[in-house]
Short mmCIF file of C-alpha atoms in Angstrom, two decimals:
data_model
loop_
_atom_site.label_atom_id
_atom_site.label_comp_id
_atom_site.label_asym_id
_atom_site.label_seq_id
_atom_site.Cartn_x
_atom_site.Cartn_y
_atom_site.Cartn_z
CA MET E 1357 -5.95 12.97 -18.35
CA SER E 1358 -4.58 13.65 -14.40
CA LEU E 1359 -8.00 14.15 -12.94
CA VAL E 1360 -9.45 11.37 -14.66
CA LEU E 1361 -6.73 8.98 -13.76
CA LYS E 1362 -6.46 10.41 -9.90
CA LEU E 1363 -10.89 9.20 -9.90
CA MET E 1364 -10.06 5.65 -10.93
CA ILE E 1365 -7.72 5.28 -8.97
CA LEU E 1366 -9.36 7.13 -5.26
CA THR E 1367 -11.90 4.71 -7.07
CA VAL E 1368 -10.45 2.16 -7.48
CA LEU E 1369 -9.51 2.09 -3.80
CA GLY E 1370 -12.71 2.40 -2.48
CA ALA E 1371 -13.09 -1.23 -4.20
CA LEU E 1372 -10.54 -2.81 -2.34
CA ALA E 1373 -11.34 -1.74 0.32
CA ILE E 1374 -15.22 -1.83 0.59
CA GLN E 1375 -14.10 -5.77 -0.36
CA ASP E 1376 -11.45 -7.10 1.45
CA PHE E 1377 -14.02 -5.82 4.30
CA LYS E 1378 -16.87 -6.73 3.12
CA SER E 1379 -15.43 -10.80 1.89
CA GLN E 1380 -11.75 -10.85 2.75
CA SER E 1381 -10.91 -11.12 -0.22
CA VAL E 1382 -10.67 -8.83 -3.24
CA TYR E 1383 -9.72 -9.47 -6.76
CA TRP E 1384 -6.34 -9.89 -8.14
CA PHE E 1385 -7.38 -8.14 -11.68
CA TRP E 1386 -7.99 -4.30 -9.02
CA PHE E 1387 -4.16 -4.52 -8.89
CA PRO E 1388 -2.37 -4.39 -12.27
CA PHE E 1389 -4.87 -1.74 -12.65
CA LEU E 1390 -3.81 -0.05 -10.27
CA ALA E 1391 0.49 0.14 -11.24
CA VAL E 1392 -0.68 1.43 -14.10
CA ALA E 1393 -2.74 3.93 -13.04
CA PHE E 1394 0.44 5.19 -10.93
CA ALA E 1395 2.53 4.92 -13.79
CA GLY E 1396 0.54 6.41 -16.24
CA MET E 1397 0.49 9.29 -13.16
CA HIS E 1398 3.73 9.56 -13.86
CA TRP E 1399 3.49 10.59 -17.32
CA VAL E 1400 1.37 12.47 -17.71
CA ARG E 1401 3.47 14.97 -14.82
CA PHE E 1402 6.44 13.77 -16.87
CA HIS E 1403 5.99 12.71 -19.66
CA GLN E 1404 8.83 9.36 -19.70
CA LEU E 1405 9.74 7.14 -17.96
CA ALA E 1406 13.57 7.19 -17.59
CA ASP E 1407 13.58 7.92 -14.34
CA TYR E 1408 11.13 6.31 -12.81
CA TRP E 1409 12.05 2.51 -12.44
CA GLN E 1410 14.98 3.53 -10.40
CA PRO E 1411 12.70 3.64 -7.30
CA VAL E 1412 9.81 1.30 -8.22
CA THR E 1413 12.49 -1.26 -7.88
CA PHE E 1414 13.87 -0.40 -4.18
CA ASN E 1415 10.08 0.21 -3.25
CA LEU E 1416 10.05 -3.59 -4.40
CA LEU E 1417 13.68 -4.72 -3.63
CA PHE E 1418 12.21 -3.50 0.32
CA VAL E 1419 8.67 -5.72 0.01
CA SER E 1420 10.11 -8.20 -1.04
CA LEU E 1421 13.21 -8.14 1.54
CA GLN E 1422 9.74 -7.64 3.46
CA LEU E 1423 8.70 -11.41 2.97
CA VAL E 1424 11.82 -13.49 2.83
CA VAL E 1425 12.00 -12.01 6.51
CA LEU E 1426 8.84 -12.72 6.86
CA THR E 1427 9.72 -16.70 5.66
CA ILE E 1428 12.74 -17.61 7.87
CA TYR E 1429 11.07 -15.50 11.02
CA PHE E 1430 7.64 -18.08 10.33
CA SER E 1431 9.38 -20.77 9.73
CA LEU E 1432 12.17 -20.57 12.05
CA LYS E 1433 9.06 -19.72 14.39
CA ASN E 1434 7.78 -23.53 13.54
CA GLY E 1435 10.60 -25.13 13.02
CA ARG E 1436 9.46 -25.87 9.13
CA VAL E 1437 9.40 -24.03 6.67
CA VAL E 1438 6.14 -21.89 6.30
CA ASN E 1439 3.53 -20.28 3.16
CA ILE E 1440 2.62 -16.89 4.88
CA THR E 1441 -0.35 -16.26 2.14
CA HIS E 1442 -1.50 -19.46 4.80
CA GLN E 1443 -3.67 -17.35 6.81
CA LEU E 1444 -0.75 -15.25 8.23
CA LEU E 1445 -0.75 -12.14 5.33
CA GLY E 1446 -2.61 -12.21 1.95
CA TRP E 1447 -2.38 -12.19 -1.95
CA GLY E 1448 -4.56 -9.19 -1.50
CA ASP E 1449 -2.17 -7.58 1.00
CA ILE E 1450 1.17 -8.35 -0.84
CA LEU E 1451 -0.20 -6.93 -3.90
CA PHE E 1452 -1.18 -4.03 -2.70
CA PHE E 1453 1.89 -3.81 -1.36
CA LEU E 1454 3.66 -4.21 -5.04
CA ALA E 1455 0.61 -2.09 -6.40
CA VAL E 1456 1.36 0.94 -4.14
CA ALA E 1457 5.18 0.41 -4.50
CA PHE E 1458 4.85 1.59 -8.45
CA TYR E 1459 3.58 5.08 -7.07
CA LEU E 1460 4.96 6.88 -4.02
CA SER E 1461 8.84 7.63 -3.93
CA VAL E 1462 11.42 5.83 -1.62
CA LEU E 1463 10.70 7.45 1.63
CA ASN E 1464 7.20 8.37 1.21
CA PHE E 1465 6.93 4.22 0.03
CA VAL E 1466 8.82 3.11 3.21
CA PHE E 1467 6.52 5.53 5.18
CA PHE E 1468 3.99 4.27 4.11
CA TYR E 1469 4.30 1.23 4.87
CA VAL E 1470 5.65 1.99 8.36
CA ALA E 1471 3.18 4.37 9.90
CA SER E 1472 -0.14 2.04 7.84
CA LEU E 1473 0.76 -0.97 10.30
CA ILE E 1474 0.88 1.29 12.69
CA VAL E 1475 -2.43 2.52 12.87
CA VAL E 1476 -3.96 -0.09 11.08
CA LEU E 1477 -2.79 -2.51 13.91
CA PHE E 1478 -4.21 0.17 16.66
CA CYS E 1479 -7.35 0.28 14.28
CA TRP E 1480 -8.00 -2.57 13.79
CA LEU E 1481 -7.52 -3.20 17.43
CA LEU E 1482 -10.51 -0.28 18.12
CA TRP E 1483 -12.36 -2.40 16.12
CA ARG E 1484 -12.73 -5.58 18.01
CA LEU E 1485 -12.72 -4.13 20.95
CA ILE E 1486 -16.34 -2.75 19.40
CA SER E 1487 -17.35 -4.52 17.00
CA VAL E 1488 -19.74 -8.33 17.95
CA LYS E 1489 -18.42 -10.21 14.58
CA GLU E 1490 -15.80 -12.89 15.74
CA GLY E 1491 -13.46 -12.66 13.90
CA HIS E 1492 -9.60 -12.54 13.74
CA ASN E 1493 -8.53 -12.29 9.86
CA ILE E 1494 -6.65 -8.14 9.80
CA PRO E 1495 -8.04 -6.48 6.76
CA LEU E 1496 -4.64 -5.02 6.08
CA ALA E 1497 -4.62 -4.17 2.24
CA GLY E 1498 -8.06 -2.70 2.61
CA PHE E 1499 -7.48 -0.62 5.57
CA GLN E 1500 -4.38 0.27 3.32
CA SER E 1501 -7.33 1.08 0.88
CA ILE E 1502 -9.11 4.19 3.22
CA LEU E 1503 -5.94 5.66 4.42
CA LEU E 1504 -4.20 5.57 1.10
CA ILE E 1505 -7.20 7.10 0.05
CA MET E 1506 -6.83 9.60 2.98
CA PHE E 1507 -3.00 10.66 1.97
CA LEU E 1508 -3.27 10.86 -2.02
CA ILE E 1509 -6.14 13.63 -1.47
CA ALA E 1510 -3.82 14.79 1.28
CA ASP E 1511 -1.31 15.30 -1.27
CA TRP E 1512 -3.34 15.23 -3.97
CA CYS E 1513 -5.90 18.49 -2.92
CA CYS E 1514 -4.40 20.30 0.79
CA PHE E 1515 -0.91 19.87 1.33
CA HIS E 1516 1.05 19.54 -2.46
CA LEU E 1517 3.42 17.96 -0.40
CA ASP E 1518 5.08 15.89 -3.86
CA VAL E 1519 3.65 11.53 -2.10
CA THR E 1520 6.49 11.26 -5.89
CA ASP E 1521 9.49 13.52 -4.67
CA ASP E 1522 11.64 12.43 -0.89
CA ASN E 1523 12.20 16.54 -0.95
CA TRP E 1524 9.49 16.98 1.77
CA LEU E 1525 9.71 14.08 4.25
CA SER E 1526 13.56 13.99 3.68
CA HIS E 1527 12.53 17.30 5.12
CA ILE E 1528 11.14 16.87 8.07
CA LEU E 1529 13.64 13.64 9.03
CA LEU E 1530 16.87 16.39 8.36
CA LEU E 1531 15.66 18.47 10.52
#
C-alpha cells in the first residue's frame, strides 16, 4: 500500500508540474487528492492519526500567516486592499502549500517552504535568461512539485531522513 501511495503522490506531483509549466494553471482536484494521499501515508506508517493533526495545523497556520502578511504588505504598498490571488499568487500555488502541509513535519515544512522559494527564484531567473518565451508569471506550483518529487525520492529511496519527523533537521541545525 505504501508503494502505491508513493507512486500516486509522485504521479500527481508530476502532473501538477507539467500542467503548470504548459498552461500556468492546474486542476484544483489534484490538491485534495494529494492531501488525502499524504494523510494516507501517515496512516499506513503509524496506523493512527492522533498525533497527525498538530503539525498539520501548525503548517496550515504558517501558510495562513504568510498569506495575511503578503496581503497586508501589498495593500500598504499600493494604498488599497489588494487581493494577492489576482496576479501576485495563484490559487494553485496556495493549494499546493496547503496540500504539502499534510505531509511534512513543522521544521521540514518551513525548510521546504523557504528553500524551495529560493531555488524557484534562482531557476526562474535562469529560465528567463535562456528562454525566448515572454512571460512574467512564475510557475511556482510546477517548480515546487519538481523540488518536492526530488525531496521525497531522496527521503524514500536514498537518505531515509523521514521528512515527517523533525529529528534529522533539528540535529543538523543544532550542530
